[in-house]
Amino acid sequence: MKATFITTWNSLWRQHNRTKDLLNIFSYKKDIDKAAEQRKTKEEAATKSSSEPPSSPNQPKQAYSKAQMIGLLLGPTLFILTMAFFNPEGLASEARAVLAVTLWIATWWVTEALPIPATSLLPLILLPTTGALEGSAVASSYGDDVIFLFLGGFFIATAMEKWNLHKRMALLIISLIGTSTQRILLGFMVATGFISMWVSNTAAVMMMIPMGLAITAQVASALKDKPEEKDFPKFEKSLIFGIGYAGTIGGVGTLIGTPPNIILAGQMREIFGIEISFATWMMFGIPIVVIMLLFTWFYLGRVAFKTEIKSLPGGKAVIHDERKSLGKTSYEEWMVGFVFLFAAFMWVTRSFFWDYEDGIIYGIQGLSDGLIAVLAAVLLFSIPASRAKGGRILVWADSRDIPWGVLLLFGGGLAIAQGFTASGLSDWLGQQLTVLDGFNLLIIIAAATIFIMILTEITSNTATATMILPVVAALAIALDVHPFALMIPCAMAANMAFMLPVGTPPNAIMFGTGKLKIIEMVKTGFFVNIVATIIIIFGVYYAVPLVWGIDLTSFPASLQ
C-alpha cells in the first residue's frame, strides 16, 4: 500500500513538473538564465574528451506510467469483483451495476489511466450494457442545460481573451485602487478575483502574473542599494501569492467561475430537481469571495509578508505604460463587452424579470441560464469585426481553445449522478452512511468540508466534486438534512486548494515563477486553508438558509 501511494505521489509530481515547464513563460529572468545555462553546457562539452562515446538517443515515451498501469488494471478488476461478489441485502442489481461502473470510472479518473475526458465517455458504454440505465437517458446527461451554460461561458471568455478585454478590465481596476504596496496588492487581487468569476482561474492568473512580475522587476531596479531592498523578496512573494490565491477564490463567486460550482448545479437538478439560479448563487458566493479576498489580502500583506516598503517606485508608471500599450478601446472590445454585460444582466435578472410564470417585466418561455449563455455565444459568432480586422468577433477556429474535455467530464458526472438516483443506489448508500446521525449539523458540515479540503489538495477539484457530490447527496437523505447542507460546502471546498503546487492550476503557475519554495507554499497555504474552511462552514450554516429561505436541519418533504 505504501509503495502504491509513493508511486502515485511521484506520478502527481511528474505531472506537475510538466505543467510547470509549460506555464513558466513569464519569468523576466528566464531568457537570461536559459542563455547562461546553454553557455555553461557548451563549455562543459568542450572540455570533454573527444573519445567519449556519444550519448544514447532519447528513449521512446512509455505508454503508461506505473500508477497509470495500476489504475488501468484496478478499475476493471473492481468492476468485475463488485458485479460478481457484492450482493448486500437491499441493493438492487441495477444499483450494483451503477456502483461497479462508478468504481471503475473513479479509479481511472484518479490515476488518469486514460485521459480524463476519454474516461468520461465510459458511462455511455457501461451503464446501458449493464442494464443500469437506458442508453438514451445516459446520452441526455451530456446535453444538460448546465453543460451549455459552461460552453457559452467558455466562448465569452475566449472572446475576452482574444481581444484583450480582460486585460483592459484588470488594469482599470488596479489603476483605480492605487499603487501603494498594500493597495497594489489589493488591486491585483481584486482584478484577478473579478476576472476569475467569468474566465477560468488558470487564464486569469496566467494573465495577471506577468503584469505582477513586470512591476516587481521595476521595483527591484528602483530599490537597488537602498535600505528597503532587503524587504523586496517579501513584497514579491506576497504579490505572487495574492494573484494565485485570488484566482482560486474568485471562481467561487459565480456558477461558471469554477467547475465544481457547475457540477453542483447540474447534480442538484439531476438528483433532486432543484435549480440553482445564477443570481441566487451570486447572492451567496460574492460575499464569500469578498470576505476571503479581504482576509487573504490582510494576511499576506500584514502578517505573512509584512514589509517596510510603503510605496512602489515606478509601480504607477508600469500600470500606465501597460494601459497605454493597449491603445484606445477597439470596436471589437466594445462588442465583446456589450455581449458580456448582456449575458451577465440576463443571468442576474432571469428569475426576477423574465421568469415565465413570475417575471416582473415579461415572461420568456423556456428561458434558462444555459439558453442565455448559448445566445451570447451565437451573438459573438454573428457580430462582424471591423473592416481593418476582418472576419467576425469569434470564428470557429477560436473553438480550438475551448476545453471540450471538461464538458465531457461534466456529462460523465451527470450520467453517474442520474444512475445513482434512478437505480436506488443513492438511497441504499444513504442508509449505510449514518455514522454521523445524531451529531449537530455544524459538526456534520465541518466534517464534510474538512474531508474534501484535504482530498482536493492532491486530486483534481473537478473529479473530486464529480465523484463526491452524489455520495453526500445520499448522506443528506440518510441524515434527514437538506442537501444544500452537505453538497454546497463540499463543492466549495473542492475548489479551495492553497498548499501544494499540484492542487490547482493557479498553484502550479505560482510555483512555476521560480520565486516560491514548496515549504513556503505549504506554510502560507495551510493558514489560508484553515480560514477558508471556517468561512465555508459558517457561511453555509448561517447564509444558505437566508439566501434560499430553507431549513437545513431537515430534508424537505417535497423532495421525497
Coordinates of C-alpha atoms in Angstrom, one line a residue:
M1 CA 0.0 0.0 0.0
K2 CA 2.8 2.3 0.9
A3 CA 4.7 1.6 -2.3
T4 CA 1.5 2.3 -4.3
F5 CA 1.0 5.6 -2.5
I6 CA 4.6 6.7 -3.2
T7 CA 4.3 5.7 -6.8
T8 CA 1.0 7.7 -7.2
W9 CA 2.5 10.7 -5.4
N10 CA 5.6 10.7 -7.6
S11 CA 3.4 10.5 -10.6
L12 CA 1.4 13.6 -9.5
W13 CA 4.7 15.5 -9.1
R14 CA 5.9 14.4 -12.6
Q15 CA 2.6 15.8 -14.0
H16 CA 3.1 19.0 -12.0
N17 CA 6.6 19.4 -13.4
R18 CA 5.3 19.0 -16.9
T19 CA 2.7 21.7 -16.2
K20 CA 5.3 23.9 -14.6
D21 CA 7.5 23.6 -17.8
L22 CA 4.6 24.7 -19.9
L23 CA 3.5 27.5 -17.7
N24 CA 6.9 29.0 -16.8
I25 CA 6.8 31.6 -19.6
F26 CA 6.6 34.7 -17.6
S27 CA 9.8 35.0 -15.5
Y28 CA 11.7 38.0 -16.6
K29 CA 14.9 36.2 -15.8
K30 CA 14.1 33.2 -18.0
D31 CA 15.9 34.1 -21.1
I32 CA 19.0 35.2 -19.2
D33 CA 19.1 32.1 -17.2
K34 CA 18.5 29.9 -20.2
A35 CA 21.3 31.6 -22.2
A36 CA 23.7 31.2 -19.3
E37 CA 22.8 27.5 -19.0
Q38 CA 23.4 27.0 -22.7
R39 CA 26.8 28.7 -22.4
K40 CA 27.7 26.5 -19.4
T41 CA 26.7 23.4 -21.3
K42 CA 28.8 24.3 -24.3
E43 CA 31.8 25.0 -22.1
E44 CA 31.4 21.6 -20.3
A45 CA 31.0 19.8 -23.7
A46 CA 34.2 21.5 -25.0
T47 CA 36.3 20.2 -22.1
K48 CA 35.2 16.6 -22.5
S49 CA 37.4 14.2 -24.3
S50 CA 36.7 13.7 -28.0
S51 CA 37.0 10.0 -27.4
E52 CA 33.9 10.0 -25.2
P53 CA 31.1 7.9 -26.7
P54 CA 28.0 9.8 -27.9
S55 CA 25.0 10.0 -25.6
S56 CA 22.3 7.4 -26.2
P57 CA 19.3 8.5 -28.1
N58 CA 16.2 9.6 -26.2
Q59 CA 14.1 6.6 -25.1
P60 CA 10.6 6.5 -26.5
K61 CA 7.9 7.6 -24.1
Q62 CA 6.2 4.8 -22.2
A63 CA 2.5 4.3 -22.9
Y64 CA 1.7 4.1 -19.2
S65 CA 3.4 5.1 -16.0
K66 CA 3.4 2.6 -13.1
A67 CA 0.5 4.5 -11.4
Q68 CA -1.5 4.6 -14.7
M69 CA -0.9 0.8 -15.3
I70 CA -2.1 0.0 -11.8
G71 CA -5.2 2.1 -12.3
L72 CA -5.8 0.6 -15.8
L73 CA -5.9 -2.9 -14.3
L74 CA -7.5 -1.9 -11.0
G75 CA -10.6 -0.2 -12.5
P76 CA -12.0 -3.2 -14.4
T77 CA -10.9 -5.5 -11.6
L78 CA -13.1 -3.6 -9.1
F79 CA -15.9 -3.6 -11.6
I80 CA -15.8 -7.4 -12.1
L81 CA -15.4 -8.1 -8.3
T82 CA -18.4 -5.8 -7.5
M83 CA -20.6 -7.3 -10.2
A84 CA -19.7 -10.9 -9.2
F85 CA -19.4 -10.9 -5.4
F86 CA -21.0 -7.8 -3.9
N87 CA -24.6 -8.7 -3.1
P88 CA -25.7 -7.0 0.1
E89 CA -29.2 -7.1 1.3
G90 CA -31.5 -4.4 -0.2
L91 CA -29.2 -3.5 -3.1
A92 CA -30.9 -3.9 -6.5
S93 CA -29.0 -5.3 -9.4
E94 CA -29.2 -2.0 -11.3
A95 CA -27.8 -0.2 -8.2
R96 CA -24.9 -2.7 -8.0
A97 CA -24.2 -2.1 -11.7
V98 CA -24.0 1.7 -11.1
L99 CA -21.7 1.2 -8.1
A100 CA -19.4 -1.1 -10.2
V101 CA -19.3 1.4 -13.1
T102 CA -18.6 4.2 -10.7
L103 CA -15.7 2.4 -9.1
W104 CA -14.2 1.7 -12.5
I105 CA -14.5 5.3 -13.7
A106 CA -13.4 6.9 -10.4
T107 CA -10.3 4.7 -10.4
W108 CA -9.4 5.8 -14.0
W109 CA -10.2 9.4 -13.1
V110 CA -7.9 9.5 -10.1
T111 CA -5.0 7.6 -11.7
E112 CA -5.5 9.1 -15.2
A113 CA -5.0 5.7 -16.7
L114 CA -6.8 7.2 -19.7
P115 CA -7.2 10.9 -20.4
I116 CA -10.0 12.1 -18.1
P117 CA -12.2 13.2 -21.0
A118 CA -11.9 9.7 -22.6
T119 CA -12.7 8.1 -19.3
S120 CA -15.8 10.4 -19.0
L121 CA -17.3 8.7 -22.1
L122 CA -17.4 5.3 -20.3
P123 CA -20.9 5.8 -18.9
L124 CA -22.2 5.8 -22.4
I125 CA -20.9 2.3 -22.8
L126 CA -21.1 0.7 -19.3
L127 CA -24.4 2.0 -17.9
P128 CA -26.6 0.7 -20.8
T129 CA -24.8 -2.6 -21.3
T130 CA -25.0 -3.5 -17.6
G131 CA -28.8 -2.7 -17.6
A132 CA -28.4 0.2 -15.1
L133 CA -29.9 2.8 -17.4
E134 CA -31.4 3.2 -20.9
G135 CA -28.8 4.5 -23.4
S136 CA -31.0 7.4 -24.3
A137 CA -31.2 8.5 -20.7
V138 CA -27.4 8.3 -20.3
A139 CA -26.8 10.3 -23.5
S140 CA -29.2 13.0 -22.5
S141 CA -26.9 13.8 -19.5
Y142 CA -24.2 15.0 -21.9
G143 CA -26.7 17.6 -23.2
D144 CA -27.8 19.0 -19.9
D145 CA -28.5 22.8 -19.6
V146 CA -25.6 23.4 -17.3
I147 CA -23.2 22.0 -19.8
F148 CA -24.4 24.6 -22.3
L149 CA -24.1 27.2 -19.6
F150 CA -20.4 26.4 -19.2
L151 CA -19.9 26.1 -23.0
G152 CA -21.4 29.6 -23.6
G153 CA -19.2 30.9 -20.7
F154 CA -16.2 29.4 -22.4
F155 CA -17.0 31.2 -25.6
I156 CA -17.4 34.5 -23.8
A157 CA -14.1 34.0 -22.0
T158 CA -12.4 33.1 -25.3
A159 CA -13.7 36.4 -26.9
M160 CA -12.5 38.4 -24.0
E161 CA -9.0 36.9 -24.2
K162 CA -8.9 37.1 -28.0
W163 CA -9.5 40.9 -28.0
N164 CA -7.6 41.6 -24.7
L165 CA -10.7 43.0 -23.0
H166 CA -9.9 41.0 -19.8
K167 CA -6.5 42.7 -19.6
R168 CA -8.0 46.2 -20.0
M169 CA -10.6 45.5 -17.3
A170 CA -7.9 44.2 -14.9
L171 CA -5.6 47.2 -15.5
L172 CA -8.5 49.6 -15.0
I173 CA -9.3 48.0 -11.6
I174 CA -5.7 48.2 -10.5
S175 CA -5.3 51.8 -11.5
L176 CA -8.4 52.8 -9.7
I177 CA -7.4 51.2 -6.4
G178 CA -4.0 52.8 -6.2
T179 CA -0.3 52.0 -6.2
S180 CA 1.0 51.9 -2.6
T181 CA 2.3 48.4 -1.6
Q182 CA -0.9 47.4 0.1
R183 CA -3.2 49.0 -2.5
I184 CA -1.3 47.4 -5.4
L185 CA -1.6 44.0 -3.7
L186 CA -5.3 44.6 -3.2
G187 CA -5.7 45.9 -6.7
F188 CA -4.1 42.8 -8.3
M189 CA -6.2 40.5 -6.0
V190 CA -9.5 42.3 -6.8
A191 CA -8.7 42.4 -10.5
T192 CA -7.7 38.7 -10.6
G193 CA -10.7 37.7 -8.5
F194 CA -13.2 39.6 -10.6
I195 CA -11.8 38.2 -13.9
S196 CA -11.8 34.7 -12.4
M197 CA -15.5 34.9 -11.9
W198 CA -16.0 35.0 -15.7
V199 CA -13.0 33.2 -17.2
S200 CA -11.1 30.2 -16.0
N201 CA -8.9 30.8 -12.9
T202 CA -5.9 29.5 -15.0
A203 CA -6.4 32.1 -17.7
A204 CA -6.9 34.9 -15.1
V205 CA -3.7 34.0 -13.2
M206 CA -1.7 33.5 -16.3
M207 CA -2.7 37.0 -17.5
M208 CA -2.0 38.7 -14.1
I209 CA 1.3 37.1 -13.1
P210 CA 3.3 38.6 -15.9
M211 CA 2.0 42.1 -15.1
G212 CA 2.8 41.5 -11.4
L213 CA 6.3 40.4 -12.2
A214 CA 6.8 43.4 -14.5
I215 CA 6.0 45.6 -11.6
T216 CA 8.3 43.7 -9.2
A217 CA 11.1 43.9 -11.7
Q218 CA 10.7 47.7 -11.9
V219 CA 10.6 47.9 -8.1
A220 CA 13.7 45.7 -7.7
S221 CA 15.6 48.1 -10.0
A222 CA 14.4 51.2 -8.2
L223 CA 15.2 49.8 -4.7
K224 CA 18.7 48.7 -5.6
D225 CA 21.3 49.8 -2.9
K226 CA 18.5 51.3 -0.8
P227 CA 17.6 50.2 2.8
E228 CA 14.2 48.8 1.7
E229 CA 15.9 46.4 -0.7
K230 CA 16.0 43.7 1.9
D231 CA 12.2 43.6 2.1
F232 CA 11.8 43.3 -1.7
P233 CA 11.5 39.5 -1.7
K234 CA 8.6 39.7 0.8
F235 CA 6.7 42.0 -1.4
E236 CA 7.4 39.9 -4.5
K237 CA 6.1 36.8 -2.8
S238 CA 3.1 38.5 -1.4
L239 CA 2.1 39.7 -4.8
I240 CA 2.6 36.2 -6.4
F241 CA 0.6 34.5 -3.7
G242 CA -2.1 37.2 -3.8
I243 CA -2.6 36.8 -7.6
G244 CA -2.7 33.0 -7.4
Y245 CA -5.0 32.8 -4.4
A246 CA -7.3 35.5 -5.8
G247 CA -7.7 33.4 -9.0
T248 CA -8.8 30.4 -6.9
I249 CA -11.1 32.4 -4.6
G250 CA -12.8 34.5 -7.3
G251 CA -14.1 31.4 -9.2
V252 CA -16.4 30.6 -6.3
G253 CA -18.4 33.8 -6.9
T254 CA -20.4 32.6 -10.0
L255 CA -21.7 29.3 -11.3
I256 CA -19.4 29.5 -14.3
G257 CA -16.3 30.6 -12.3
T258 CA -15.1 27.1 -11.4
P259 CA -16.1 23.6 -12.5
P260 CA -17.2 22.3 -9.0
N261 CA -19.9 25.0 -9.0
I262 CA -21.4 24.0 -12.3
I263 CA -21.2 20.3 -11.3
L264 CA -23.1 21.2 -8.1
A265 CA -25.8 23.0 -10.0
G266 CA -26.1 20.1 -12.5
Q267 CA -26.3 17.3 -9.9
M268 CA -28.7 19.2 -7.7
R269 CA -31.1 19.3 -10.6
E270 CA -30.4 15.8 -11.7
I271 CA -30.8 14.2 -8.3
F272 CA -33.3 16.4 -6.5
G273 CA -34.9 18.6 -9.3
I274 CA -33.6 21.7 -7.5
E275 CA -32.4 24.5 -9.8
I276 CA -29.7 26.9 -8.5
S277 CA -30.0 30.1 -10.5
F278 CA -27.1 32.2 -11.5
A279 CA -28.4 35.2 -9.5
T280 CA -29.1 33.3 -6.3
W281 CA -25.7 31.7 -6.3
M282 CA -24.0 35.1 -6.7
M283 CA -26.0 36.3 -3.7
F284 CA -24.3 33.6 -1.7
G285 CA -21.0 33.3 -3.4
I286 CA -20.0 37.0 -3.8
P287 CA -20.0 37.7 0.0
I288 CA -17.8 34.6 0.5
V289 CA -15.4 35.9 -2.2
V290 CA -15.2 39.3 -0.6
I291 CA -14.5 38.0 2.9
M292 CA -11.9 35.6 1.6
L293 CA -10.2 38.2 -0.5
L294 CA -10.1 40.8 2.3
F295 CA -8.7 38.2 4.8
T296 CA -6.1 36.9 2.3
W297 CA -5.0 40.4 1.5
F298 CA -4.6 41.3 5.1
Y299 CA -2.8 38.0 5.9
L300 CA -0.4 38.3 3.0
G301 CA 0.4 42.0 3.3
R302 CA 0.3 42.5 7.1
V303 CA 1.2 39.1 8.6
A304 CA 2.9 36.5 6.4
F305 CA 5.0 39.0 4.3
K306 CA 5.0 42.3 6.2
T307 CA 7.3 44.7 4.6
E308 CA 8.7 48.2 5.3
I309 CA 8.2 49.2 1.6
K310 CA 5.3 51.7 1.7
S311 CA 5.1 52.7 -1.9
L312 CA 6.2 51.2 -5.2
P313 CA 8.8 53.3 -7.1
G314 CA 7.7 53.1 -10.8
G315 CA 4.7 51.0 -10.0
K316 CA 2.2 53.6 -11.2
A317 CA 4.3 54.1 -14.3
V318 CA 4.3 50.4 -15.2
I319 CA 0.5 50.3 -14.9
H320 CA 0.2 53.5 -17.0
D321 CA 2.5 52.1 -19.7
E322 CA 0.6 48.8 -19.8
R323 CA -2.7 50.6 -20.3
K324 CA -1.1 52.9 -22.9
S325 CA 0.2 50.0 -24.8
L326 CA -3.4 48.7 -25.2
G327 CA -4.3 51.9 -27.0
K328 CA -7.9 53.0 -27.3
T329 CA -10.7 50.6 -26.7
S330 CA -11.3 48.9 -30.0
Y331 CA -14.7 48.3 -31.7
E332 CA -14.2 44.5 -31.0
E333 CA -13.7 45.1 -27.3
W334 CA -16.9 47.2 -27.2
M335 CA -18.8 44.4 -28.8
V336 CA -17.5 41.7 -26.6
G337 CA -18.1 44.0 -23.6
F338 CA -21.7 44.5 -24.7
V339 CA -22.4 40.8 -25.1
F340 CA -20.7 40.1 -21.8
L341 CA -22.8 42.7 -20.0
F342 CA -26.0 41.5 -21.7
A343 CA -25.3 37.9 -20.6
A344 CA -24.4 38.9 -17.1
F345 CA -27.5 41.1 -16.8
M346 CA -29.8 38.3 -18.1
W347 CA -28.2 35.8 -15.7
V348 CA -28.6 38.0 -12.7
T349 CA -32.2 39.1 -13.5
R350 CA -33.6 36.0 -15.1
S351 CA -35.6 34.7 -12.1
F352 CA -36.8 38.2 -11.2
F353 CA -37.7 39.9 -14.5
W354 CA -38.0 37.2 -17.2
D355 CA -39.4 34.1 -15.4
Y356 CA -42.3 32.6 -17.5
E357 CA -44.7 32.4 -14.6
D358 CA -43.5 35.1 -12.1
G359 CA -41.5 37.5 -14.2
I360 CA -41.9 41.2 -13.3
I361 CA -41.3 42.5 -16.8
Y362 CA -42.0 39.8 -19.3
G363 CA -42.1 36.0 -19.0
I364 CA -40.0 34.2 -21.6
Q365 CA -40.9 30.6 -22.0
G366 CA -38.0 28.1 -21.6
L367 CA -35.5 30.7 -20.6
S368 CA -32.6 29.2 -18.7
D369 CA -29.0 30.1 -17.8
G370 CA -27.8 27.7 -20.5
L371 CA -30.0 29.3 -23.1
I372 CA -28.7 32.8 -22.3
A373 CA -25.1 31.5 -22.5
V374 CA -25.7 29.9 -25.9
L375 CA -27.4 33.1 -27.1
A376 CA -24.4 35.1 -26.1
A377 CA -22.1 32.7 -27.9
V378 CA -24.2 32.9 -31.1
L379 CA -24.1 36.7 -30.9
L380 CA -20.3 36.6 -30.7
F381 CA -20.2 34.4 -33.8
S382 CA -22.6 36.7 -35.6
I383 CA -21.2 40.2 -35.0
P384 CA -18.7 41.3 -37.6
A385 CA -15.4 42.7 -36.7
S386 CA -14.1 46.0 -38.0
R387 CA -13.0 46.2 -41.7
A388 CA -9.4 46.6 -40.6
K389 CA -9.5 43.3 -38.7
G390 CA -11.9 41.4 -40.9
G391 CA -14.0 38.4 -40.1
R392 CA -16.2 38.3 -37.0
I393 CA -15.8 38.7 -33.3
L394 CA -15.4 34.9 -33.0
V395 CA -14.7 32.4 -35.8
W396 CA -15.0 28.7 -35.5
A397 CA -11.2 28.4 -35.4
D398 CA -11.3 30.0 -32.0
S399 CA -13.2 27.0 -30.7
R400 CA -10.0 25.0 -30.5
D401 CA -9.3 26.9 -27.3
I402 CA -12.5 25.6 -25.7
P403 CA -11.7 22.9 -23.1
W404 CA -14.1 20.3 -24.6
G405 CA -12.8 17.6 -22.3
V406 CA -14.2 19.5 -19.3
L407 CA -17.6 19.4 -20.9
L408 CA -17.3 15.6 -21.4
L409 CA -16.3 15.3 -17.7
F410 CA -19.4 17.2 -16.7
G411 CA -21.6 14.9 -18.9
G412 CA -20.0 11.8 -17.4
G413 CA -20.5 13.1 -13.9
L414 CA -24.2 13.9 -14.6
A415 CA -24.7 10.5 -16.1
I416 CA -23.4 8.8 -13.0
A417 CA -25.5 11.1 -10.8
Q418 CA -28.6 10.0 -12.8
G419 CA -27.6 6.4 -12.3
F420 CA -27.3 6.9 -8.5
T421 CA -30.9 8.2 -8.3
A422 CA -32.6 6.1 -11.0
S423 CA -31.2 2.8 -9.7
G424 CA -31.8 3.5 -6.0
L425 CA -28.1 3.4 -5.2
S426 CA -28.2 6.8 -3.5
D427 CA -31.0 5.6 -1.1
W428 CA -29.0 2.5 -0.3
L429 CA -25.8 4.4 0.3
G430 CA -27.6 6.9 2.5
Q431 CA -28.8 4.0 4.7
Q432 CA -25.2 2.9 5.2
L433 CA -23.7 6.3 5.8
T434 CA -25.4 7.0 9.1
V435 CA -22.3 7.2 11.3
L436 CA -22.8 11.0 11.7
D437 CA -26.5 10.6 12.6
G438 CA -27.3 12.4 15.8
F439 CA -24.4 14.9 15.6
N440 CA -25.0 18.6 15.5
L441 CA -25.5 19.9 11.9
L442 CA -22.5 22.2 12.3
I443 CA -20.2 19.2 13.0
I444 CA -21.6 17.4 10.1
I445 CA -20.9 20.3 7.7
A446 CA -17.4 20.7 9.2
A447 CA -16.6 17.0 8.8
A448 CA -17.7 17.0 5.1
T449 CA -15.8 20.3 4.4
I450 CA -12.5 19.2 6.0
F451 CA -12.6 15.8 4.3
I452 CA -13.0 17.4 0.8
M453 CA -10.5 20.2 1.6
I454 CA -7.8 17.5 2.3
L455 CA -8.7 15.4 -0.7
T456 CA -8.7 18.2 -3.2
E457 CA -5.0 19.1 -2.3
I458 CA -3.8 16.0 -4.2
T459 CA -6.7 15.3 -6.7
S460 CA -8.4 17.2 -9.4
N461 CA -11.1 19.6 -8.0
T462 CA -13.4 18.7 -10.9
A463 CA -13.0 15.0 -10.5
T464 CA -13.4 15.3 -6.7
A465 CA -16.6 17.2 -7.0
T466 CA -18.0 14.8 -9.6
M467 CA -17.3 11.7 -7.5
I468 CA -18.2 13.0 -4.1
L469 CA -21.4 15.0 -4.7
P470 CA -23.7 12.0 -5.4
V471 CA -22.4 10.3 -2.3
V472 CA -23.0 13.3 0.0
A473 CA -26.5 13.7 -1.6
A474 CA -27.3 10.2 -0.4
L475 CA -25.8 11.1 3.0
A476 CA -28.1 14.1 3.3
I477 CA -31.1 11.8 2.7
A478 CA -29.9 9.4 5.4
L479 CA -29.2 12.1 8.0
D480 CA -32.5 13.9 7.2
V481 CA -30.8 17.2 6.4
H482 CA -31.2 19.5 3.4
P483 CA -29.0 18.5 0.5
F484 CA -27.6 22.1 0.5
A485 CA -26.1 21.5 3.9
L486 CA -23.6 18.9 2.6
M487 CA -23.4 19.5 -1.2
I488 CA -22.6 23.2 -1.2
P489 CA -19.7 23.0 1.3
C490 CA -18.2 20.0 -0.5
A491 CA -18.4 21.8 -3.9
M492 CA -16.8 25.0 -2.4
A493 CA -14.1 23.0 -0.5
A494 CA -13.2 21.1 -3.7
N495 CA -12.0 24.5 -5.2
M496 CA -10.1 25.7 -2.1
A497 CA -6.6 24.1 -2.5
F498 CA -3.9 26.6 -1.5
M499 CA -1.0 24.5 -0.2
L500 CA 0.6 22.3 -2.9
P501 CA 1.6 23.1 -6.5
V502 CA -0.3 20.1 -7.7
G503 CA -3.6 21.3 -6.0
T504 CA -4.8 23.7 -8.6
P505 CA -3.5 25.3 -11.9
P506 CA -3.0 28.7 -10.1
N507 CA -0.8 27.0 -7.5
A508 CA 1.3 25.4 -10.3
I509 CA 1.6 28.8 -12.1
M510 CA 2.7 30.5 -8.8
F511 CA 5.4 27.8 -8.3
G512 CA 6.3 28.0 -11.9
T513 CA 7.6 31.6 -11.5
G514 CA 10.6 30.1 -9.6
K515 CA 10.1 32.6 -6.8
L516 CA 8.5 30.3 -4.3
K517 CA 9.6 27.3 -2.4
I518 CA 7.3 24.4 -1.7
I519 CA 7.7 24.8 2.1
E520 CA 6.6 28.5 1.7
M521 CA 3.5 27.4 -0.2
V522 CA 2.7 24.8 2.4
K523 CA 3.2 27.3 5.3
T524 CA 1.3 30.1 3.7
G525 CA -1.5 28.0 2.2
F526 CA -2.1 26.0 5.4
F527 CA -3.4 29.0 7.3
V528 CA -5.4 30.2 4.3
N529 CA -6.9 26.7 4.1
I530 CA -7.9 26.8 7.7
V531 CA -9.6 30.2 7.4
A532 CA -11.3 29.1 4.1
T533 CA -12.7 26.0 5.9
I534 CA -14.1 28.1 8.8
I535 CA -15.7 30.6 6.3
I536 CA -17.3 27.9 4.3
I537 CA -18.7 26.1 7.3
F538 CA -20.2 29.2 8.9
G539 CA -21.2 30.6 5.5
V540 CA -23.2 27.5 4.7
Y541 CA -24.7 27.2 8.2
Y542 CA -25.8 30.8 8.5
A543 CA -26.0 32.3 5.0
V544 CA -27.6 29.5 2.9
P545 CA -30.8 29.5 4.9
L546 CA -31.1 33.2 4.5
V547 CA -30.4 33.3 0.7
W548 CA -32.5 30.3 -0.2
G549 CA -35.1 30.6 2.6
I550 CA -34.8 27.0 3.7
D551 CA -34.3 24.9 6.8
L552 CA -31.0 23.0 6.7
T553 CA -31.8 20.8 9.7
S554 CA -34.5 18.7 7.9
F555 CA -34.9 17.0 4.5
P556 CA -37.7 18.7 2.5
A557 CA -40.8 16.7 2.2
S558 CA -41.2 18.0 -1.4
L559 CA -38.1 16.2 -2.5
Q560 CA -39.0 12.8 -1.0

